[in-house]
Coordinates of C-alpha atoms in Angstrom, one line a residue:
Chain A
M1 CA 0.7 -136.0 68.4
N2 CA 4.0 -137.4 69.5
A3 CA 5.1 -134.0 70.8
I4 CA 1.9 -133.8 72.9
L5 CA 2.6 -137.2 74.5
I6 CA 6.2 -136.2 75.2
V7 CA 5.1 -133.1 77.1
A8 CA 2.3 -135.0 78.9
H9 CA 4.7 -137.7 80.0
K10 CA 7.2 -135.1 81.3
E11 CA 4.5 -133.3 83.3
F12 CA 3.2 -136.5 84.8
R13 CA 6.7 -137.7 85.8
D14 CA 7.2 -134.3 87.4
G15 CA 4.1 -134.9 89.4
L16 CA 5.4 -138.3 90.5
R17 CA 8.8 -136.9 91.3
N18 CA 7.8 -134.0 93.4
R19 CA 5.3 -136.2 95.3
W20 CA 2.3 -134.4 94.1
V21 CA 0.5 -137.6 93.2
L22 CA 1.4 -139.3 96.5
A23 CA 0.4 -136.2 98.5
I24 CA -3.0 -135.7 96.8
S25 CA -3.8 -139.4 97.0
M26 CA -3.0 -139.4 100.7
V27 CA -5.1 -136.3 101.4
F28 CA -8.1 -137.7 99.5
A29 CA -7.8 -141.1 101.2
L30 CA -7.5 -139.7 104.7
L31 CA -10.3 -137.2 104.1
A32 CA -12.6 -140.0 103.0
M33 CA -11.7 -142.2 105.9
G34 CA -12.0 -139.4 108.4
L35 CA -15.4 -138.4 107.1
A36 CA -16.6 -141.9 107.2
Y37 CA -15.4 -142.4 110.7
F38 CA -16.6 -139.1 112.2
G39 CA -19.4 -138.5 109.8
A40 CA -22.0 -139.6 112.3
S41 CA -20.6 -137.9 115.3
A42 CA -23.3 -135.2 115.1
S43 CA -25.8 -137.8 116.0
G44 CA -23.7 -138.9 118.9
V45 CA -22.0 -141.9 117.6
V46 CA -18.5 -142.4 116.3
G47 CA -17.8 -145.3 113.9
F48 CA -17.8 -146.0 110.2
T49 CA -21.0 -144.9 108.5
S50 CA -22.1 -146.3 105.2
L51 CA -20.5 -145.3 102.0
N52 CA -23.7 -143.6 100.9
T53 CA -23.6 -141.1 103.7
T54 CA -19.9 -140.7 103.3
I55 CA -20.3 -139.7 99.7
I56 CA -22.7 -136.9 100.6
S57 CA -20.4 -135.3 103.1
L58 CA -17.4 -136.1 101.0
S59 CA -18.8 -134.2 98.0
S60 CA -19.2 -131.1 100.1
L61 CA -15.6 -131.2 101.2
A62 CA -14.3 -132.2 97.8
I63 CA -15.8 -128.9 96.4
F64 CA -13.4 -127.0 98.6
L65 CA -10.4 -129.2 98.2
I66 CA -10.3 -130.4 94.6
P67 CA -10.4 -127.0 93.0
L68 CA -7.7 -125.8 95.4
I69 CA -5.4 -128.8 94.6
A70 CA -6.0 -128.5 90.9
L71 CA -5.2 -124.8 90.9
L72 CA -2.1 -125.3 93.0
L73 CA -0.9 -128.0 90.6
A74 CA -1.3 -126.0 87.5
Y75 CA -1.2 -122.3 88.5
D76 CA 2.4 -121.7 87.2
S77 CA 2.7 -124.2 84.4
I78 CA 3.1 -121.6 81.7
I79 CA 4.4 -118.6 83.6
G80 CA 6.8 -120.8 85.5
E81 CA 8.3 -122.0 82.2
E82 CA 8.5 -118.4 81.0
E83 CA 10.4 -117.3 84.1
Q84 CA 12.8 -120.2 83.7
G85 CA 13.4 -119.2 80.1
T86 CA 12.3 -122.6 78.9
L87 CA 9.0 -121.4 77.4
L88 CA 10.9 -119.4 74.7
L89 CA 13.1 -122.4 74.1
L90 CA 10.3 -124.8 73.8
L91 CA 8.6 -122.5 71.2
T92 CA 11.7 -122.8 69.0
Y93 CA 11.3 -126.6 68.9
P94 CA 9.2 -128.4 66.4
L95 CA 6.2 -128.1 68.6
S96 CA 3.1 -125.8 68.3
R97 CA 1.7 -123.8 71.2
T98 CA -1.5 -125.9 71.0
E99 CA 0.5 -129.1 71.3
L100 CA 2.5 -127.7 74.3
L101 CA -0.6 -126.7 76.3
T102 CA -2.6 -129.8 75.3
G103 CA 0.4 -131.9 76.4
K104 CA 0.5 -130.1 79.7
F105 CA -3.2 -130.5 80.2
L106 CA -3.0 -134.3 79.6
G107 CA -0.1 -134.6 82.1
H108 CA -1.9 -132.6 84.8
A109 CA -5.2 -134.3 84.1
A110 CA -3.4 -137.7 84.5
I111 CA -2.0 -136.6 87.8
M112 CA -5.5 -135.5 89.0
T113 CA -7.0 -138.8 87.7
V114 CA -4.5 -141.1 89.3
S115 CA -4.6 -139.3 92.6
T116 CA -8.4 -139.1 92.7
V117 CA -8.9 -142.7 91.7
S118 CA -6.3 -144.1 94.0
G119 CA -7.0 -141.9 97.0
F120 CA -10.8 -142.2 97.0
G121 CA -10.6 -145.8 95.6
V122 CA -8.4 -147.1 98.5
A123 CA -10.6 -145.3 101.0
A124 CA -13.8 -146.8 99.5
V125 CA -12.4 -150.3 99.6
L126 CA -11.4 -149.9 103.3
I127 CA -14.7 -148.3 104.3
G128 CA -16.6 -151.0 102.3
L129 CA -14.7 -153.7 104.2
L130 CA -15.4 -152.1 107.6
T131 CA -19.1 -151.5 107.0
G132 CA -19.7 -154.8 105.1
E133 CA -20.9 -153.0 101.9
L134 CA -18.0 -154.1 99.8
L135 CA -20.0 -156.2 97.5
D136 CA -23.0 -153.9 97.1
P137 CA -23.1 -153.0 93.4
Q138 CA -25.3 -149.9 94.0
I139 CA -22.8 -148.5 96.4
W140 CA -20.0 -149.0 93.9
Q141 CA -22.0 -147.4 91.2
A142 CA -22.5 -144.3 93.4
F143 CA -18.9 -144.2 94.5
G144 CA -17.7 -144.7 91.0
F145 CA -19.8 -141.8 89.8
F146 CA -18.4 -139.7 92.6
I147 CA -14.8 -140.5 91.6
L148 CA -15.6 -139.8 87.9
T149 CA -17.1 -136.4 88.7
A150 CA -14.4 -135.6 91.2
T151 CA -11.8 -136.3 88.5
L152 CA -13.7 -134.1 86.1
L153 CA -13.9 -131.3 88.7
G154 CA -10.1 -131.5 89.0
W155 CA -9.8 -131.2 85.2
V156 CA -12.1 -128.1 85.2
F157 CA -9.8 -126.2 87.5
V158 CA -6.6 -127.3 85.8
A159 CA -8.0 -125.8 82.6
M160 CA -9.0 -122.7 84.5
A161 CA -5.6 -122.4 86.0
Y162 CA -4.2 -122.2 82.4
I163 CA -6.4 -119.3 81.6
S164 CA -5.1 -117.2 84.5
N165 CA -1.6 -118.5 83.7
V166 CA -1.7 -117.2 80.2
V167 CA -3.2 -113.9 81.1
V168 CA -0.8 -112.8 83.8
T169 CA 2.9 -111.8 83.4
E170 CA 4.4 -112.8 86.7
K171 CA 4.3 -115.9 88.8
S172 CA 3.2 -114.1 91.9
K173 CA 0.2 -112.7 90.0
A174 CA -0.6 -116.2 88.7
A175 CA -0.9 -117.4 92.3
G176 CA -3.2 -114.5 93.1
A177 CA -5.3 -115.1 90.1
A178 CA -5.6 -118.8 91.0
L179 CA -6.8 -117.8 94.5
I180 CA -9.4 -115.4 93.0
V181 CA -10.7 -118.2 90.8
W182 CA -11.0 -120.5 93.7
F183 CA -12.6 -117.9 95.9
W184 CA -15.1 -116.9 93.2
F185 CA -16.3 -120.4 92.4
V186 CA -16.1 -122.0 95.8
V187 CA -17.3 -119.2 98.1
V188 CA -18.5 -116.0 96.4
F189 CA -20.7 -117.4 93.7
D190 CA -23.0 -119.4 96.0
L191 CA -23.2 -116.5 98.5
V192 CA -24.2 -114.0 95.9
L193 CA -26.9 -116.4 94.6
L194 CA -28.2 -117.2 98.0
G195 CA -28.1 -113.5 98.9
S196 CA -30.1 -112.4 96.0
L197 CA -32.6 -115.1 96.6
V198 CA -33.0 -114.0 100.2
A199 CA -33.0 -110.3 99.4
S200 CA -35.8 -110.8 96.9
K201 CA -37.7 -112.9 99.4
G202 CA -37.6 -115.8 97.0
M203 CA -39.5 -113.8 94.4
A204 CA -36.6 -113.6 92.0
G205 CA -35.0 -116.8 90.8
G206 CA -37.5 -119.4 91.6
D207 CA -37.4 -120.5 88.0
W208 CA -33.9 -119.6 86.7
L209 CA -31.9 -120.1 89.9
P210 CA -31.3 -123.8 89.2
Y211 CA -30.0 -122.9 85.8
L212 CA -27.7 -120.3 87.3
L213 CA -26.1 -123.0 89.3
L214 CA -24.9 -124.6 86.1
L215 CA -22.7 -121.5 85.7
N216 CA -20.5 -122.8 88.5
P217 CA -18.8 -126.2 88.0
T218 CA -18.6 -126.8 91.7
D219 CA -22.4 -126.6 91.9
V220 CA -22.7 -128.9 88.9
F221 CA -20.5 -131.4 90.7
R222 CA -22.6 -131.0 93.9
L223 CA -25.9 -131.4 92.1
A224 CA -24.6 -134.4 90.1
N225 CA -23.6 -136.2 93.2
L226 CA -26.6 -135.4 95.3
A227 CA -29.1 -135.9 92.6
G228 CA -28.0 -139.5 92.4
F229 CA -29.5 -140.2 95.8
E230 CA -33.2 -139.9 96.0
A231 CA -33.1 -139.9 99.8
T232 CA -30.8 -136.9 100.0
R233 CA -32.9 -134.8 97.7
H234 CA -35.2 -134.0 100.6
Y235 CA -32.5 -133.0 103.0
T236 CA -30.4 -130.8 100.8
G237 CA -32.1 -127.6 99.7
L238 CA -29.9 -127.2 96.6
S239 CA -31.0 -130.3 94.8
H240 CA -34.6 -129.8 95.9
I241 CA -35.0 -126.8 93.7
A242 CA -33.0 -128.5 90.9
A243 CA -35.4 -131.0 89.5
G244 CA -36.1 -131.8 85.9
P245 CA -34.5 -133.5 82.9
L246 CA -31.5 -131.1 82.9
F247 CA -30.5 -132.3 86.3
E248 CA -30.1 -136.0 85.6
P249 CA -26.6 -137.3 86.6
A250 CA -25.7 -138.1 83.0
V251 CA -26.6 -134.6 81.7
L252 CA -24.8 -132.9 84.7
T253 CA -21.7 -135.0 83.9
S254 CA -21.8 -133.8 80.3
I255 CA -22.1 -130.2 81.5
L256 CA -19.0 -130.8 83.7
V257 CA -17.2 -132.1 80.6
L258 CA -18.2 -128.9 78.8
W259 CA -16.7 -127.0 81.8
V260 CA -13.5 -128.7 81.0
V261 CA -13.5 -128.2 77.3
L262 CA -14.5 -124.5 77.2
P263 CA -11.9 -123.1 79.5
L264 CA -9.3 -125.3 77.8
I265 CA -10.2 -123.9 74.4
T266 CA -10.1 -120.4 75.8
A267 CA -6.7 -121.0 77.3
L268 CA -5.4 -122.4 74.0
W269 CA -6.8 -119.4 72.1
L270 CA -5.3 -116.9 74.5
F271 CA -1.9 -118.8 74.5
R272 CA -1.7 -118.7 70.8
K273 CA -2.2 -114.9 70.8
R274 CA 0.3 -114.3 73.6
Q275 CA 3.5 -112.4 72.9
V276 CA 6.7 -114.0 74.1
Chain B
M1 CA 27.6 -118.5 48.6
T2 CA 24.4 -119.8 50.0
V3 CA 22.4 -117.6 52.3
S4 CA 21.2 -119.1 55.5
V5 CA 19.2 -116.3 56.9
E6 CA 17.9 -113.2 55.2
L7 CA 16.1 -110.2 56.7
Q8 CA 14.7 -107.7 54.3
H9 CA 13.4 -104.4 55.6
V10 CA 12.3 -106.0 58.7
S11 CA 10.6 -103.9 61.3
K12 CA 9.0 -105.1 64.6
A13 CA 6.9 -102.9 66.7
Y14 CA 5.2 -103.7 70.0
G15 CA 2.5 -101.0 70.2
D16 CA 4.3 -97.7 70.1
F17 CA 7.6 -99.2 70.9
H18 CA 9.8 -99.9 67.8
A19 CA 12.0 -102.8 68.7
L20 CA 13.5 -103.0 65.2
T21 CA 13.4 -100.6 62.3
K22 CA 14.1 -101.6 58.7
I23 CA 16.8 -104.2 59.2
D24 CA 18.5 -105.7 56.2
L25 CA 20.8 -108.5 57.1
Q26 CA 22.2 -111.6 55.4
L27 CA 23.8 -114.5 57.2
R28 CA 25.9 -116.6 54.8
E29 CA 26.3 -120.3 55.2
G30 CA 29.2 -121.2 57.4
E31 CA 30.0 -117.8 58.8
V32 CA 30.0 -116.6 62.3
M33 CA 28.3 -113.3 62.8
G34 CA 28.4 -111.2 65.9
L35 CA 25.3 -109.3 66.7
L36 CA 26.4 -106.4 68.9
G37 CA 24.6 -103.8 70.8
H38 CA 23.5 -102.5 74.2
N39 CA 20.8 -104.2 76.2
G40 CA 17.6 -103.3 74.4
A41 CA 19.2 -102.7 71.1
G42 CA 17.1 -105.4 69.4
K43 CA 19.4 -108.4 69.5
T44 CA 17.0 -110.8 71.1
T45 CA 14.1 -109.5 69.0
T46 CA 16.2 -110.2 65.8
M47 CA 16.8 -113.8 67.0
K48 CA 13.2 -114.3 67.9
L49 CA 12.2 -113.2 64.4
I50 CA 14.7 -115.7 62.8
L51 CA 13.4 -118.4 65.1
G52 CA 9.9 -117.7 64.0
V53 CA 8.7 -117.2 67.6
I54 CA 7.4 -113.8 66.6
T55 CA 6.5 -112.4 63.2
A56 CA 7.8 -109.2 61.7
S57 CA 5.4 -106.2 61.6
T58 CA 6.7 -105.4 58.1
G59 CA 9.4 -106.9 55.9
T60 CA 10.3 -110.5 55.3
V61 CA 12.4 -113.0 57.2
K62 CA 13.8 -116.1 55.3
L63 CA 15.4 -119.0 56.8
F64 CA 17.1 -121.4 54.3
G65 CA 14.9 -119.7 51.8
E66 CA 11.6 -120.2 53.6
S67 CA 9.5 -118.4 56.1
P68 CA 10.3 -119.4 59.7
T69 CA 6.6 -119.2 60.5
G70 CA 5.3 -120.9 57.4
P71 CA 4.1 -124.4 56.7
H72 CA 7.6 -125.9 56.8
A73 CA 8.4 -124.3 60.2
D74 CA 8.6 -127.6 62.1
N75 CA 11.1 -128.9 59.6
L76 CA 13.2 -125.8 59.7
R77 CA 13.3 -125.9 63.4
R78 CA 14.9 -129.3 63.4
H79 CA 17.9 -127.7 61.7
M80 CA 18.5 -124.9 64.1
G81 CA 19.7 -124.6 67.6
Y82 CA 19.0 -121.8 70.0
L83 CA 20.6 -120.9 73.3
P84 CA 18.5 -118.3 75.0
E85 CA 19.9 -115.7 77.4
N86 CA 19.3 -116.7 81.0
V87 CA 17.8 -120.1 80.7
S88 CA 17.8 -122.0 84.1
F89 CA 16.1 -125.1 82.9
Y90 CA 14.2 -127.5 85.2
N91 CA 15.9 -127.4 88.5
Q92 CA 14.4 -130.6 89.8
L93 CA 15.6 -132.6 86.8
S94 CA 19.1 -133.9 86.2
G95 CA 21.2 -132.8 83.3
R96 CA 20.5 -135.9 81.3
E97 CA 16.8 -135.7 82.0
V98 CA 16.7 -132.2 80.7
L99 CA 18.6 -133.1 77.6
A100 CA 16.4 -136.2 77.1
Y101 CA 13.2 -134.1 77.2
F102 CA 14.5 -131.6 74.6
G103 CA 16.1 -134.4 72.6
K104 CA 12.8 -136.3 72.4
L105 CA 11.0 -133.2 71.2
K106 CA 13.6 -132.8 68.4
G107 CA 13.6 -136.5 67.6
V108 CA 17.3 -137.0 68.6
S109 CA 18.5 -140.5 69.7
H110 CA 19.6 -141.3 73.2
T111 CA 23.1 -142.1 72.0
E112 CA 23.5 -138.6 70.4
Q113 CA 22.2 -137.0 73.7
M114 CA 24.9 -138.8 75.6
E115 CA 27.6 -137.9 73.1
L116 CA 26.6 -134.2 73.4
L117 CA 26.8 -134.4 77.2
E118 CA 30.3 -135.8 76.8
R119 CA 31.2 -133.2 74.3
V120 CA 30.3 -130.3 76.6
G121 CA 32.0 -132.0 79.5
L122 CA 28.9 -132.8 81.6
S123 CA 29.1 -136.6 81.6
E124 CA 30.2 -136.6 85.2
A125 CA 27.5 -134.3 86.4
A126 CA 24.8 -135.8 84.1
R127 CA 22.9 -137.5 86.9
R128 CA 23.0 -134.5 89.2
R129 CA 20.1 -132.1 89.5
V130 CA 20.4 -129.0 87.5
K131 CA 19.7 -127.1 90.7
T132 CA 23.3 -127.9 91.8
Y133 CA 24.9 -126.7 88.6
S134 CA 27.0 -123.6 88.4
K135 CA 26.3 -120.9 85.8
G136 CA 29.0 -122.3 83.5
M137 CA 27.5 -125.8 83.7
R138 CA 24.1 -124.6 82.9
Q139 CA 25.4 -122.7 79.9
R140 CA 27.2 -125.9 78.7
L141 CA 23.9 -127.8 79.2
G142 CA 22.3 -125.0 77.2
L143 CA 24.8 -125.5 74.4
A144 CA 24.3 -129.2 74.4
Q145 CA 20.6 -128.5 74.0
A146 CA 21.3 -126.1 71.2
L147 CA 23.5 -128.7 69.4
L148 CA 20.8 -131.4 69.4
G149 CA 20.2 -132.8 65.9
H150 CA 23.4 -131.3 64.3
P151 CA 21.9 -127.9 63.5
R152 CA 23.0 -126.0 60.4
L153 CA 22.3 -122.7 62.1
L154 CA 23.0 -121.8 65.7
L155 CA 21.6 -118.7 67.5
L156 CA 23.4 -117.9 70.7
D157 CA 22.0 -115.1 72.8
E158 CA 24.6 -113.6 75.1
P159 CA 26.3 -117.0 75.6
T160 CA 29.2 -115.8 77.8
V161 CA 27.3 -113.6 80.2
G162 CA 28.1 -114.6 83.8
L163 CA 30.8 -117.0 82.8
D164 CA 34.2 -116.9 84.4
P165 CA 37.2 -116.5 82.2
A166 CA 38.0 -120.2 82.1
A167 CA 34.4 -121.1 81.2
T168 CA 34.4 -118.4 78.5
R169 CA 37.5 -119.8 77.0
D170 CA 36.0 -123.3 76.9
F171 CA 33.0 -121.9 75.3
Y172 CA 34.9 -120.2 72.5
A173 CA 36.9 -123.3 72.0
M174 CA 33.7 -125.3 71.4
L175 CA 32.5 -122.5 69.1
A176 CA 35.7 -122.7 67.1
E177 CA 35.2 -126.4 66.6
L178 CA 31.7 -125.9 65.4
R179 CA 32.9 -123.2 63.0
Q180 CA 35.3 -125.7 61.5
H181 CA 32.4 -128.0 60.8
G182 CA 30.7 -125.3 58.8
T183 CA 27.9 -124.4 61.2
T184 CA 26.4 -121.0 60.6
I185 CA 26.4 -119.1 63.9
L186 CA 24.8 -115.9 65.0
L187 CA 26.2 -114.8 68.3
S188 CA 24.9 -111.8 70.2
S189 CA 26.8 -110.0 72.8
H190 CA 27.1 -106.7 74.6
V191 CA 30.5 -107.6 76.1
L192 CA 32.9 -106.8 73.4
P193 CA 36.5 -107.6 74.5
G194 CA 37.4 -111.1 73.5
I195 CA 34.8 -111.7 70.9
E196 CA 36.8 -110.3 67.9
K197 CA 38.8 -113.4 67.2
H198 CA 35.7 -115.5 67.0
I199 CA 33.5 -113.7 64.5
D200 CA 33.8 -113.2 60.8
R201 CA 31.5 -110.3 60.5
A202 CA 29.8 -108.0 63.0
A203 CA 26.4 -106.3 62.8
I204 CA 26.1 -103.4 65.2
L205 CA 22.6 -102.6 66.4
G206 CA 21.5 -99.6 68.3
S207 CA 17.9 -98.7 69.4
G208 CA 16.5 -101.1 66.8
H209 CA 18.6 -99.8 63.9
L210 CA 21.4 -101.6 62.1
L211 CA 24.2 -99.1 62.6
A212 CA 27.0 -101.0 60.8
L213 CA 27.7 -104.3 59.1
G214 CA 30.9 -105.8 57.9
T215 CA 34.2 -107.5 58.8
L216 CA 36.1 -105.9 61.6
N217 CA 38.7 -104.7 59.1
E218 CA 36.1 -103.0 57.0
L219 CA 34.5 -101.4 60.0
S220 CA 37.7 -100.1 61.5
Q221 CA 38.6 -98.6 58.1
E222 CA 35.3 -97.0 57.9
A223 CA 35.5 -95.7 61.4
Q224 CA 39.1 -94.6 60.9
I225 CA 40.0 -95.4 64.5
P226 CA 43.7 -94.8 64.9
L227 CA 46.3 -97.3 66.0
V228 CA 47.9 -96.2 69.3
I229 CA 51.6 -96.8 69.9
H230 CA 53.1 -96.2 73.3
V231 CA 56.9 -95.8 73.1
R232 CA 59.2 -95.9 76.1
G233 CA 62.9 -95.2 76.2
H234 CA 65.7 -92.7 76.9
W235 CA 66.2 -90.0 74.4
P236 CA 67.6 -86.8 75.9
G237 CA 67.2 -83.9 73.5
M238 CA 65.6 -85.9 70.8
D239 CA 62.8 -84.2 68.8
W240 CA 60.3 -86.8 67.8
Q241 CA 57.9 -84.2 66.3
Q242 CA 60.7 -83.5 63.8
Q243 CA 61.4 -87.1 63.1
L244 CA 57.8 -88.1 62.4
Q245 CA 56.7 -85.0 60.6
D246 CA 53.6 -86.2 59.0
K247 CA 50.0 -85.0 58.9
E248 CA 48.6 -88.4 59.6
I249 CA 50.6 -89.1 62.6
D250 CA 49.7 -87.5 65.9
C251 CA 52.6 -87.4 68.2
R252 CA 52.3 -86.5 71.9
T253 CA 55.0 -86.5 74.5
V254 CA 53.8 -87.9 77.8
N255 CA 57.0 -87.2 79.7
D256 CA 60.7 -87.3 79.1
S257 CA 60.8 -91.0 78.5
Q258 CA 57.3 -91.7 77.1
L259 CA 55.6 -91.0 73.8
E260 CA 52.1 -91.7 72.5
L261 CA 51.5 -92.0 68.8
R262 CA 48.2 -92.1 67.0
L263 CA 48.2 -93.2 63.3
P264 CA 46.1 -94.9 60.7
T265 CA 46.5 -98.7 60.8
R266 CA 47.9 -98.8 57.3
R267 CA 51.0 -96.8 58.3
K268 CA 51.8 -99.2 61.1
L269 CA 54.8 -101.0 59.6
E270 CA 56.4 -97.9 58.3
V271 CA 56.3 -96.3 61.7
M272 CA 57.4 -99.4 63.5
R273 CA 60.5 -99.7 61.3
L274 CA 61.4 -96.1 62.1
L275 CA 61.0 -96.8 65.8
L276 CA 63.0 -100.0 65.8
A277 CA 65.8 -98.3 64.0
E278 CA 66.2 -95.9 66.9
P279 CA 68.5 -97.4 69.6
S280 CA 67.2 -95.2 72.4
V281 CA 63.7 -96.8 72.2
Q282 CA 63.4 -99.5 74.9
D283 CA 59.8 -100.6 74.7
I284 CA 56.9 -100.5 72.2
E285 CA 53.3 -101.2 73.0
L286 CA 50.6 -101.5 70.3
T287 CA 46.9 -100.9 71.0
Q288 CA 44.9 -102.2 68.0
P289 CA 41.5 -100.5 67.3
S290 CA 39.3 -102.6 69.4
L291 CA 35.7 -103.6 68.8
D292 CA 34.9 -101.4 71.8
S293 CA 36.1 -98.3 70.1
L294 CA 34.3 -99.3 66.8
Y295 CA 31.2 -99.9 68.8
S296 CA 31.3 -96.5 70.5
Y297 CA 32.1 -94.9 67.1
F298 CA 29.1 -96.4 65.4
S299 CA 26.8 -95.9 68.3
K300 CA 27.2 -92.2 68.1
P301 CA 24.6 -90.3 66.1
E302 CA 25.8 -89.8 62.5
L303 CA 26.2 -86.1 62.6
T304 CA 28.7 -86.0 65.5
R305 CA 31.1 -88.5 63.9

């Protein structure tokens, strides 16, 4: 246990040292502020829109950004150590492979958590002040839920980065693998789903399409955040088709947690089998 | 004498590639053993097996009488130190931060970490980032890391590669000090000159086989590598062949004033006396059988020896 915390602490401090935490927080805060300010420009006005509206546009953007940041953060955490020669060294210490990877995950997860909470949190307070919604508990609940799921989404992709990390043998390939993971979940998956739906003229997939969405953590995140707002259900096609007990925010959050745990277990299993 | 490390019929294969084949090796408590061989001879694999980072395909590895991958592995690991080949550490951290990380993982106090930095001569540079360190400084940091927790067994993989002569000398001085304190050391190298003085026994590896094992004396006797004596002087009309009429001594005249003799090591003093008694001899130069020649002898296939 102690060894896990030592590794986690080191990873987190590395994150602070090389300004990862600061950079990610700034990006998140600026993004949220920008979207809040320009969010209504389509309807011809510029100015701060309500937090509610901001969350909807923010979750669409977060889907692109959070996986990318999480993958960038963790894509070389194992292979990088291997190329430095420190992986072999660490493995000769009183420290199991499971402890090493779990420690790294806790450290990276902490970086994502602190950045997400502080970045979006600061933005939310500022927007709340400017729109006068600061004391509205419902808004806070919605934004809190957004931050929670955004954090989980970050964890999902940190865990996925470990899998690609453990499978490849070179740092450059790890970067490529991380990019493929991002491209698949953020771009290709939805396109394929949409394409097959259109090609079959809506015949195929009416029933099972919503469940297929659960196979993509970014879609789970999107559904969870949009499902929370009754009003948005009618505007966004995705959540319109996804109705039912499985698509309650609490259930979707649990599925997101599952999306963290399963890749992490896979990465641990692969790491233990890996030759050094 | 207590045995620190024991390898019995150990083989290690990666798919079709046989990294090690039937190695039998014992490391006695307090001795310094040189593990010699070309790149790819199996030196690092041997160390990884002892460290318990990989497991043997067949055969058994024992470390202080126990399996390095068994239930007591964590405890065993506290008693050994390892310096890998080519370790560059964490560039963005300072020397003391690197040592603090590894020290914490091994449960070593801050005071001891600082003492080690002092001992390897990195106190001054301790706050500087490792990125700015020279190869020699990195290696010293690596050694400080390996010495965390007063290990009973030290495994050093190619510790002097890339070090300049002064840094190499410093390194061996530290090694001598550790040796005096009774630390068992396994030292791998493919650079042979200079290592002789620092090892008690040598194990020569070649393509995964243990080619020879013994003290340098034993090995040179087995290999029968001659001692070479170069003699210079002024001896008009002198017939050395006549003087040194002996089957064991090979005498060759280089030119009028130079002579090259090859003889078994045990005949050294006798021949030296003869040469010294001859007033026309002006200079004598001895070339001892070097590890290099031993190494090339044992690396040859058995039949051609």
